């Protein structure tokens, strides 16, 4: 198969066009990966350069993820200048760090020089300071200074996400001067949506949209086109706040200023999409008690260590819930049916609470839930819990009666079901709100506490009501 593709290269044909990388479902074809592996083993640099030069950075990142660890590094080394280092930002952070650790600092430095500043920062920030310094030392001073400034900003801040390549012009220019400047400047950003206006000290003055610029005559002063109220962000703003700003005001780009209002960069929509994906991924993992930095490519010990502490917390809360059963040990011995049905009440309450909690955590993250509407939302969720509780009370009550033939048992589980679904709804909304109030991440801690509430309330209500109803001791 590799011989056939070598012929494709000699004929000047595109390798991905001749051998499709993906199948009809969009998955990477095993045959394609096999060919790449064979070419790496044979050190067929010409063929590999042909492949990587035709692939989009996202596709190249996916390909890297399918290769064996030693093959990944060899692919970069064999393709040399044809390898797009931005593809490394498309792979798991663990994989990216492993590749960068194996490559020579000079090779990484040469790759970094071809990247936009935001992509370069994203690539370097996974390394420790010594490794960063070793690579930065091999860059020209101006490029090094720009990257060091961005790396000095807090992690997950706008300063880390921004691109330092932008177009800034004086306020006293006209449209013609601005257009000529863009035509004559060789190192413009690859893609931009507006130009920015600054004074002599590089202080932010406003923005001029490209569509307004191109629709105006050359002699029109830029001052007539400036949008001085243009939304801007600070280098210290959290990336999640930036993403929320983009979504709320339908932005495609936003200028970034330092604390002194000097223009230092720009954030574009492609960076914000990455932020949204990262934040959603982090919240999803947190709800499951998984650390935000866990990746599929992590080693077994790393994953086990990251999950152990949260599982330990869950074990402690499980003992707490089980201790409630211990309070009713005598009753359970007298009526075995109670032991059979008790987990149903607890489980159904936990499921209802998880539904409420998921909605609450997301609403808190997007700022849709706050003090102004908290009471209304709490009352709504409690009502939903009551309605569902009554519905499932009927279903479980009839099922319990049909199962054990004891009418009173159906009444008991019905009453307990109502209690626990209301408790689950209230716990699912109040616990995330309380955690948010004390500035703890609701996505991280809510699940365990909410489940504990529904287990304790479920067991206690069911067994307590049964004790009273049947007169158990």
Short mmCIF file of C-alpha atoms in Angstrom, two decimals:
data_model
loop_
_atom_site.label_atom_id
_atom_site.label_comp_id
_atom_site.label_asym_id
_atom_site.label_seq_id
_atom_site.Cartn_x
_atom_site.Cartn_y
_atom_site.Cartn_z
CA UNK A 1 0.00 0.00 0.00
CA UNK A 2 2.84 2.39 0.78
CA UNK A 3 4.32 1.72 -2.68
CA UNK A 4 1.07 2.74 -4.32
CA UNK A 5 1.03 6.01 -2.40
CA UNK A 6 4.64 6.69 -3.26
CA UNK A 7 3.48 6.55 -6.87
CA UNK A 8 0.81 9.11 -6.04
CA UNK A 9 3.47 11.46 -4.71
CA UNK A 10 5.64 11.02 -7.81
CA UNK A 11 2.64 11.80 -10.01
CA UNK A 12 2.03 15.02 -8.12
CA UNK A 13 -1.34 13.91 -6.81
CA UNK A 14 -2.69 14.73 -3.36
CA UNK A 15 -2.32 11.80 -1.01
CA UNK A 16 -5.45 12.53 1.09
CA UNK A 17 -7.43 12.81 -2.14
CA UNK A 18 -6.21 9.42 -3.34
CA UNK A 19 -6.52 7.66 0.01
CA UNK A 20 -9.26 9.20 2.11
CA UNK A 21 -8.23 9.83 5.69
CA UNK A 22 -11.76 9.44 7.05
CA UNK A 23 -14.58 7.01 6.40
CA UNK A 24 -18.19 7.96 5.72
CA UNK A 25 -18.81 8.42 9.46
CA UNK A 26 -15.93 10.87 9.79
CA UNK A 27 -13.70 8.42 11.65
CA UNK A 28 -10.03 8.02 10.74
CA UNK A 29 -9.54 4.94 8.57
CA UNK A 30 -7.26 2.27 10.00
CA UNK A 31 -5.69 1.78 6.55
CA UNK A 32 -4.63 5.41 6.45
CA UNK A 33 -2.97 5.19 9.87
CA UNK A 34 -1.23 1.96 8.84
CA UNK A 35 0.24 3.64 5.77
CA UNK A 36 1.52 6.55 7.84
CA UNK A 37 3.06 4.15 10.37
CA UNK A 38 4.79 2.25 7.58
CA UNK A 39 6.12 5.47 6.07
CA UNK A 40 7.50 6.55 9.46
CA UNK A 41 9.17 3.17 9.96
CA UNK A 42 10.70 3.45 6.47
CA UNK A 43 11.66 7.10 7.13
CA UNK A 44 9.92 8.10 3.90
CA UNK A 45 10.18 11.84 4.53
CA UNK A 46 9.01 12.87 1.06
CA UNK A 47 5.78 10.93 1.39
CA UNK A 48 5.12 12.19 4.93
CA UNK A 49 5.74 15.81 3.92
CA UNK A 50 3.21 15.36 1.14
CA UNK A 51 0.68 14.06 3.65
CA UNK A 52 1.06 16.73 6.35
CA UNK A 53 1.16 19.60 3.86
CA UNK A 54 -2.29 18.58 2.56
CA UNK A 55 -3.93 18.05 5.96
CA UNK A 56 -5.75 20.69 7.97
CA UNK A 57 -4.22 21.27 11.39
CA UNK A 58 -7.24 19.66 13.09
CA UNK A 59 -6.96 16.56 10.90
CA UNK A 60 -3.23 16.39 11.50
CA UNK A 61 -3.88 16.58 15.24
CA UNK A 62 -6.34 13.70 15.00
CA UNK A 63 -3.80 11.68 13.05
CA UNK A 64 -1.13 12.31 15.66
CA UNK A 65 -3.49 11.07 18.35
CA UNK A 66 -3.84 7.70 16.59
CA UNK A 67 -0.09 7.07 16.29
CA UNK A 68 2.14 5.35 18.79
CA UNK A 69 4.14 7.72 21.07
CA UNK A 70 7.49 7.12 19.33
CA UNK A 71 5.87 7.54 15.90
CA UNK A 72 4.51 10.97 16.80
CA UNK A 73 7.93 12.42 17.46
CA UNK A 74 9.41 10.84 14.33
CA UNK A 75 6.59 12.29 12.23
CA UNK A 76 7.51 15.79 13.39
CA UNK A 77 11.22 15.21 12.85
CA UNK A 78 10.84 13.66 9.40
CA UNK A 79 8.47 16.34 8.05
CA UNK A 80 10.58 19.24 9.32
CA UNK A 81 9.43 22.66 8.16
CA UNK A 82 6.30 21.16 6.54
CA UNK A 83 4.91 20.17 9.92
CA UNK A 84 2.32 22.65 11.23
CA UNK A 85 2.96 22.99 14.97
CA UNK A 86 -0.55 24.37 15.50
CA UNK A 87 -1.68 20.73 15.08
CA UNK A 88 -0.16 20.01 18.50
CA UNK A 89 -2.81 22.27 20.03
CA UNK A 90 -5.43 19.86 18.68
CA UNK A 91 -4.22 16.88 20.72
CA UNK A 92 -4.54 16.00 24.41
CA UNK A 93 -2.34 18.09 26.66
CA UNK A 94 -0.54 14.96 27.85
CA UNK A 95 0.32 13.95 24.27
CA UNK A 96 1.43 17.48 23.43
CA UNK A 97 3.75 17.63 26.41
CA UNK A 98 5.26 14.22 25.62
CA UNK A 99 6.02 15.30 22.05
CA UNK A 100 7.54 18.63 23.07
CA UNK A 101 9.69 16.95 25.71
CA UNK A 102 11.17 14.60 23.10
CA UNK A 103 11.88 17.25 20.45
CA UNK A 104 14.98 19.38 20.34
CA UNK A 105 14.39 22.94 21.66
CA UNK A 106 15.60 24.36 18.35
CA UNK A 107 13.01 22.30 16.46
CA UNK A 108 10.23 23.55 18.73
CA UNK A 109 11.47 27.14 18.47
CA UNK A 110 11.39 26.99 14.68
CA UNK A 111 7.86 25.61 14.79
CA UNK A 112 6.72 28.26 17.28
CA UNK A 113 7.97 31.06 15.04
CA UNK A 114 5.45 30.05 12.37
CA UNK A 115 2.49 30.26 14.76
CA UNK A 116 0.23 33.12 15.74
CA UNK A 117 1.10 34.34 19.21
CA UNK A 118 -2.03 32.86 20.83
CA UNK A 119 -1.29 29.43 19.35
CA UNK A 120 2.35 29.70 20.44
CA UNK A 121 1.36 30.52 24.02
CA UNK A 122 -1.09 27.63 24.10
CA UNK A 123 1.66 25.31 22.90
CA UNK A 124 4.28 26.47 25.40
CA UNK A 125 2.15 26.78 28.52
CA UNK A 126 2.06 23.00 29.07
CA UNK A 127 5.83 23.04 29.69
CA UNK A 128 7.54 23.99 32.92
CA UNK A 129 9.40 27.29 33.17
CA UNK A 130 12.84 25.86 32.49
CA UNK A 131 11.68 24.17 29.29
CA UNK A 132 9.86 27.32 28.20
CA UNK A 133 12.97 29.38 28.81
CA UNK A 134 15.14 26.98 26.81
CA UNK A 135 12.85 27.35 23.79
CA UNK A 136 12.30 31.09 24.15
CA UNK A 137 16.07 31.66 24.25
CA UNK A 138 16.24 30.48 20.64
CA UNK A 139 13.70 33.05 19.39
CA UNK A 140 14.41 36.60 18.19
CA UNK A 141 14.19 39.10 21.05
CA UNK A 142 10.99 40.80 19.88
CA UNK A 143 9.11 37.51 19.51
CA UNK A 144 10.46 36.26 22.80
CA UNK A 145 9.35 39.38 24.67
CA UNK A 146 5.82 39.16 23.28
CA UNK A 147 5.45 35.50 24.26
CA UNK A 148 6.92 36.05 27.71
CA UNK A 149 4.44 38.85 28.38
CA UNK A 150 1.54 36.59 27.47
CA UNK A 151 2.88 33.69 29.53
CA UNK A 152 3.19 36.00 32.55
CA UNK A 153 -0.57 36.58 32.63
CA UNK A 154 -2.67 34.28 34.86
CA UNK A 155 -3.73 30.93 33.47
CA UNK A 156 -7.21 31.00 31.88
CA UNK A 157 -7.07 34.79 31.54
CA UNK A 158 -7.70 36.86 28.42
CA UNK A 159 -3.99 37.70 28.37
CA UNK A 160 -3.15 34.04 27.80
CA UNK A 161 -5.78 33.69 25.06
CA UNK A 162 -5.15 36.88 23.12
CA UNK A 163 -3.31 37.23 19.85
CA UNK A 164 -0.71 40.00 19.93
CA UNK A 165 -0.83 40.50 16.14
CA UNK A 166 -3.37 43.24 15.34
CA UNK A 167 -3.73 46.41 13.28
CA UNK A 168 -3.56 49.72 15.15
CA UNK A 169 -3.60 53.12 13.43
CA UNK A 170 -3.57 56.77 14.61
CA UNK A 171 -6.85 58.62 15.11
CA UNK A 172 -5.94 61.42 12.71
CA UNK A 173 -5.63 59.15 9.66
CA UNK A 174 -8.25 58.90 6.96
CA UNK A 175 -9.68 55.81 5.25
CA UNK A 176 -7.19 55.93 2.39
CA UNK A 177 -4.19 56.02 4.70
CA UNK A 178 -5.53 53.06 6.69
CA UNK A 179 -6.12 50.99 3.53
CA UNK A 180 -2.67 51.85 2.13
CA UNK A 181 -1.11 50.90 5.45
CA UNK A 182 -2.73 47.46 5.33
CA UNK A 183 -1.65 46.95 1.71
CA UNK A 184 1.95 47.95 2.40
CA UNK A 185 2.44 46.07 5.69
CA UNK A 186 3.83 42.58 5.20
CA UNK A 187 3.21 41.09 8.67
CA UNK A 188 -0.52 41.61 9.01
CA UNK A 189 -2.55 39.03 10.94
CA UNK A 190 -3.73 36.13 8.79
CA UNK A 191 -7.35 36.99 9.54
CA UNK A 192 -8.89 40.12 11.07
CA UNK A 193 -12.32 41.73 11.28
CA UNK A 194 -11.61 45.30 12.35
CA UNK A 195 -8.81 47.76 12.87
CA UNK A 196 -8.13 49.58 16.10
CA UNK A 197 -7.48 53.25 16.72
CA UNK A 198 -4.91 54.35 19.30
CA UNK A 199 -3.22 57.58 20.37
CA UNK A 200 0.52 58.22 20.57
CA UNK A 201 0.83 56.23 23.79
CA UNK A 202 -0.98 53.22 22.31
CA UNK A 203 -4.00 54.00 24.49
CA UNK A 204 -7.25 52.50 23.23
CA UNK A 205 -9.47 54.94 21.34
CA UNK A 206 -11.96 52.73 19.53
CA UNK A 207 -12.49 50.34 16.62
CA UNK A 208 -13.36 50.64 12.95
CA UNK A 209 -15.13 47.68 11.36
CA UNK A 210 -13.78 46.52 7.99
CA UNK A 211 -17.18 46.80 6.33
CA UNK A 212 -17.49 50.45 7.43
CA UNK A 213 -13.94 51.11 6.21
CA UNK A 214 -14.48 49.60 2.75
CA UNK A 215 -17.79 51.36 2.22
CA UNK A 216 -16.27 54.79 2.86
CA UNK A 217 -14.38 57.09 0.49
CA UNK A 218 -10.63 57.44 0.91
CA UNK A 219 -10.76 61.00 2.23
CA UNK A 220 -13.19 60.22 5.06
CA UNK A 221 -11.47 60.70 8.46
CA UNK A 222 -11.25 57.59 10.60
CA UNK A 223 -12.55 59.70 13.47
CA UNK A 224 -15.95 59.69 11.74
CA UNK A 225 -16.05 55.88 11.69
CA UNK A 226 -14.72 55.05 15.14
CA UNK A 227 -16.92 53.00 17.44
CA UNK A 228 -15.78 54.34 20.79
CA UNK A 229 -18.21 52.13 22.71
CA UNK A 230 -16.78 48.94 21.24
CA UNK A 231 -16.77 46.11 23.76
CA UNK A 232 -13.27 45.39 25.01
CA UNK A 233 -11.78 43.05 27.58
CA UNK A 234 -8.97 43.31 30.09
CA UNK A 235 -5.93 41.07 30.01
CA UNK A 236 -6.88 39.90 33.51
CA UNK A 237 -10.47 38.93 32.68
CA UNK A 238 -11.25 35.24 33.09
CA UNK A 239 -11.60 33.44 29.77
CA UNK A 240 -15.07 32.22 30.78
CA UNK A 241 -16.20 35.84 31.24
CA UNK A 242 -14.79 36.66 27.81
CA UNK A 243 -16.70 33.79 26.23
CA UNK A 244 -19.89 34.98 27.94
CA UNK A 245 -19.29 38.49 26.55
CA UNK A 246 -18.91 37.11 23.02
CA UNK A 247 -22.11 35.13 23.32
CA UNK A 248 -24.13 37.97 24.82
CA UNK A 249 -23.11 40.63 22.31
CA UNK A 250 -22.56 38.39 19.25
CA UNK A 251 -18.91 39.38 18.87
CA UNK A 252 -16.44 37.91 16.40
CA UNK A 253 -13.44 39.76 17.85
CA UNK A 254 -12.67 41.88 20.89
CA UNK A 255 -9.69 44.13 21.63
CA UNK A 256 -7.69 43.40 24.77
CA UNK A 257 -6.31 46.21 26.93
CA UNK A 258 -3.98 46.24 29.92
CA UNK A 259 -4.87 47.89 33.26
CA UNK A 260 -3.66 51.24 31.85
CA UNK A 261 -6.04 50.96 28.87
CA UNK A 262 -3.23 50.31 26.40
CA UNK A 263 -4.11 48.07 23.48
CA UNK A 264 -2.08 44.86 23.77
CA UNK A 265 -3.96 42.22 21.77
CA UNK A 266 -7.15 40.84 20.31
CA UNK A 267 -9.28 37.77 20.98
CA UNK A 268 -11.15 36.23 18.05
CA UNK A 269 -14.11 33.92 17.85
CA UNK A 270 -12.02 30.80 17.10
CA UNK A 271 -10.29 31.22 20.47
CA UNK A 272 -13.63 31.68 22.21
CA UNK A 273 -15.00 28.48 20.69
CA UNK A 274 -12.03 26.65 22.21
CA UNK A 275 -12.77 28.27 25.58
CA UNK A 276 -16.42 27.23 25.43
CA UNK A 277 -15.43 23.64 24.65
CA UNK A 278 -12.87 23.59 27.45
CA UNK A 279 -15.25 25.04 30.03
CA UNK A 280 -18.04 22.66 29.03
CA UNK A 281 -15.61 19.74 29.20
CA UNK A 282 -14.41 20.88 32.62
CA UNK A 283 -17.96 21.19 33.99
CA UNK A 284 -18.96 17.81 32.61
CA UNK A 285 -15.95 16.14 34.20
CA UNK A 286 -16.55 17.96 37.49
CA UNK A 287 -20.12 16.69 37.69
CA UNK A 288 -18.70 13.18 37.50
CA UNK A 289 -16.01 13.83 40.10
CA UNK A 290 -13.21 13.75 37.52
CA UNK A 291 -10.38 16.30 37.53
CA UNK A 292 -10.53 18.85 34.74
CA UNK A 293 -7.08 17.97 33.41
CA UNK A 294 -7.73 14.24 33.00
CA UNK A 295 -7.20 13.08 29.41
CA UNK A 296 -7.78 9.78 27.63
CA UNK A 297 -4.05 9.57 27.00
CA UNK A 298 -3.12 9.79 30.72
CA UNK A 299 -1.37 6.89 32.41
CA UNK A 300 -3.29 4.50 34.67
CA UNK A 301 -1.64 5.75 37.86
CA UNK A 302 -2.32 9.40 37.00
CA UNK A 303 -6.01 8.70 36.38
CA UNK A 304 -6.42 6.51 39.47
CA UNK A 305 -4.73 9.09 41.71
CA UNK A 306 -6.89 11.89 40.32
CA UNK A 307 -10.13 10.00 40.96
CA UNK A 308 -9.22 8.47 44.33
CA UNK A 309 -9.89 11.46 46.59
CA UNK A 310 -13.37 12.09 45.24
CA UNK A 311 -14.25 8.42 45.49
CA UNK A 312 -13.08 8.56 49.11
CA UNK A 313 -15.49 11.44 49.79
CA UNK A 314 -18.28 9.45 48.15
CA UNK A 315 -17.45 6.46 50.36
CA UNK A 316 -17.77 8.61 53.47
CA UNK A 317 -21.17 9.90 52.41
CA UNK A 318 -22.27 6.36 51.54
CA UNK A 319 -21.48 5.29 55.11
CA UNK A 320 -23.53 8.25 56.32
CA UNK A 321 -26.53 7.15 54.26
CA UNK A 322 -26.11 3.55 55.38
CA UNK A 323 -26.07 4.66 59.02
CA UNK A 324 -29.68 5.72 58.56
CA UNK A 325 -30.52 2.10 57.72
CA UNK A 326 -28.79 1.11 60.95
CA UNK A 327 -31.26 3.22 62.92
CA UNK A 328 -34.07 1.01 61.60
CA UNK A 329 -32.33 -2.35 61.92
CA UNK A 330 -35.10 -3.84 64.02
CA UNK A 331 -37.83 -2.69 61.68
CA UNK A 332 -36.00 -4.15 58.69
CA UNK A 333 -35.76 -7.52 60.43
CA UNK A 334 -39.46 -7.47 61.19
CA UNK A 335 -40.47 -6.56 57.64
CA UNK A 336 -38.06 -7.67 54.91
CA UNK A 337 -40.09 -5.87 52.22
CA UNK A 338 -38.80 -2.56 53.61
CA UNK A 339 -35.20 -3.55 52.77
CA UNK A 340 -36.26 -4.46 49.25
CA UNK A 341 -38.10 -1.20 48.54
CA UNK A 342 -35.94 1.36 50.40
CA UNK A 343 -33.28 1.64 47.62
CA UNK A 344 -36.03 2.44 45.09
CA UNK A 345 -37.06 5.56 47.00
CA UNK A 346 -33.46 6.72 47.46
CA UNK A 347 -32.52 6.02 43.84
CA UNK A 348 -35.52 7.83 42.36
CA UNK A 349 -34.86 10.86 44.54
CA UNK A 350 -31.21 10.86 43.47
CA UNK A 351 -32.15 10.79 39.80
CA UNK A 352 -34.60 13.68 40.22
CA UNK A 353 -32.01 15.66 42.17
CA UNK A 354 -29.39 15.12 39.47
CA UNK A 355 -31.76 16.54 36.86
CA UNK A 356 -32.35 19.66 38.95
CA UNK A 357 -28.68 19.98 39.86
CA UNK A 358 -27.56 19.81 36.22
CA UNK A 359 -29.91 22.63 35.26
CA UNK A 360 -28.89 24.68 38.30
CA UNK A 361 -25.14 24.30 37.77
CA UNK A 362 -25.46 25.30 34.14
CA UNK A 363 -27.67 28.28 34.99
CA UNK A 364 -25.15 29.47 37.58
CA UNK A 365 -22.29 29.10 35.10
CA UNK A 366 -24.11 31.15 32.47
CA UNK A 367 -25.33 33.72 35.04
CA UNK A 368 -28.96 32.95 34.24
CA UNK A 369 -29.58 32.16 37.91
CA UNK A 370 -28.92 34.84 40.50
CA UNK A 371 -30.41 36.62 43.53
CA UNK A 372 -32.98 38.35 41.33
CA UNK A 373 -34.74 35.12 40.32
CA UNK A 374 -33.52 32.59 42.92
CA UNK A 375 -36.78 32.34 44.87
CA UNK A 376 -38.89 31.93 41.76
CA UNK A 377 -36.62 29.17 40.41
CA UNK A 378 -36.49 27.38 43.79
CA UNK A 379 -40.28 27.40 44.05
CA UNK A 380 -40.59 26.18 40.48
CA UNK A 381 -38.23 23.26 41.08
CA UNK A 382 -39.99 22.37 44.32
CA UNK A 383 -43.30 22.33 42.46
CA UNK A 384 -41.83 20.15 39.73
CA UNK A 385 -40.55 17.78 42.42
CA UNK A 386 -44.01 17.67 44.00
CA UNK A 387 -45.76 16.98 40.69
CA UNK A 388 -43.34 14.21 39.74
CA UNK A 389 -43.45 12.91 43.31
CA UNK A 390 -47.21 12.49 43.16
CA UNK A 391 -46.97 10.80 39.76
CA UNK A 392 -44.34 8.31 40.87
CA UNK A 393 -46.10 7.83 44.22
CA UNK A 394 -49.05 6.37 42.35
CA UNK A 395 -46.84 4.17 40.17
CA UNK A 396 -44.61 2.83 42.97
CA UNK A 397 -47.53 2.48 45.38
CA UNK A 398 -49.43 0.27 42.98
CA UNK A 399 -46.28 -1.69 42.11
CA UNK A 400 -45.47 -2.32 45.80
CA UNK A 401 -49.03 -3.48 46.48
CA UNK A 402 -48.97 -5.80 43.46
CA UNK A 403 -45.58 -7.17 44.51
CA UNK A 404 -46.16 -7.84 48.21
CA UNK A 405 -49.95 -7.74 48.46
CA UNK A 406 -49.85 -5.26 51.37
CA UNK A 407 -51.95 -2.15 50.75
CA UNK A 408 -50.31 -0.20 53.57
CA UNK A 409 -46.90 -0.77 52.03
CA UNK A 410 -48.10 0.94 48.84
CA UNK A 411 -49.25 3.96 50.86
CA UNK A 412 -45.95 4.15 52.75
CA UNK A 413 -43.74 4.09 49.66
CA UNK A 414 -46.04 6.58 47.94
CA UNK A 415 -45.70 9.10 50.78
CA UNK A 416 -41.93 8.56 50.95
CA UNK A 417 -41.62 9.03 47.20
CA UNK A 418 -43.33 12.44 47.40
CA UNK A 419 -41.08 13.49 50.30
CA UNK A 420 -37.86 12.41 48.61
CA UNK A 421 -38.58 13.88 45.16
CA UNK A 422 -39.41 17.24 46.75
CA UNK A 423 -36.24 16.97 48.87
CA UNK A 424 -34.23 16.02 45.79
CA UNK A 425 -35.55 19.01 43.85
CA UNK A 426 -34.75 21.41 46.70
CA UNK A 427 -31.32 19.87 47.28
CA UNK A 428 -30.55 19.96 43.58
CA UNK A 429 -31.12 23.71 43.42
CA UNK A 430 -30.17 24.94 46.92
CA UNK A 431 -26.86 23.10 47.29
CA UNK A 432 -25.33 24.46 44.04
CA UNK A 433 -26.57 27.95 44.96
CA UNK A 434 -25.01 27.69 48.43
CA UNK A 435 -21.70 26.49 47.02
CA UNK A 436 -21.71 29.30 44.48
CA UNK A 437 -22.39 31.80 47.26
CA UNK A 438 -19.26 30.70 49.16
CA UNK A 439 -17.30 30.79 45.86
CA UNK A 440 -16.88 27.02 45.60
CA UNK A 441 -17.36 25.41 42.20
CA UNK A 442 -20.91 23.96 42.19
CA UNK A 443 -20.01 21.56 39.41
CA UNK A 444 -17.29 19.94 41.50
CA UNK A 445 -18.98 19.46 44.86
CA UNK A 446 -22.73 19.39 44.25
CA UNK A 447 -23.09 15.78 43.13
CA UNK A 448 -21.90 14.11 46.32
CA UNK A 449 -23.83 16.38 48.67
CA UNK A 450 -27.04 16.15 46.65
CA UNK A 451 -26.87 12.36 46.47
CA UNK A 452 -26.27 12.19 50.21
CA UNK A 453 -29.35 14.32 50.86
CA UNK A 454 -31.60 12.13 48.74
CA UNK A 455 -30.21 8.90 50.22
CA UNK A 456 -30.65 10.09 53.81
CA UNK A 457 -34.07 11.62 53.23
CA UNK A 458 -35.21 8.67 51.13
CA UNK A 459 -34.23 6.03 53.67
CA UNK A 460 -35.38 8.03 56.67
CA UNK A 461 -38.74 9.04 55.22
CA UNK A 462 -39.58 5.57 53.93
CA UNK A 463 -38.52 3.68 57.04
CA UNK A 464 -39.83 6.35 59.40
CA UNK A 465 -43.27 6.41 57.78
CA UNK A 466 -43.30 2.60 57.71
CA UNK A 467 -42.46 2.47 61.43
CA UNK A 468 -45.37 4.76 62.26
CA UNK A 469 -47.81 3.16 59.82
CA UNK A 470 -47.22 -0.45 60.84
CA UNK A 471 -46.35 0.27 64.48
CA UNK A 472 -42.94 -1.35 64.21
CA UNK A 473 -40.39 -1.22 67.01
#
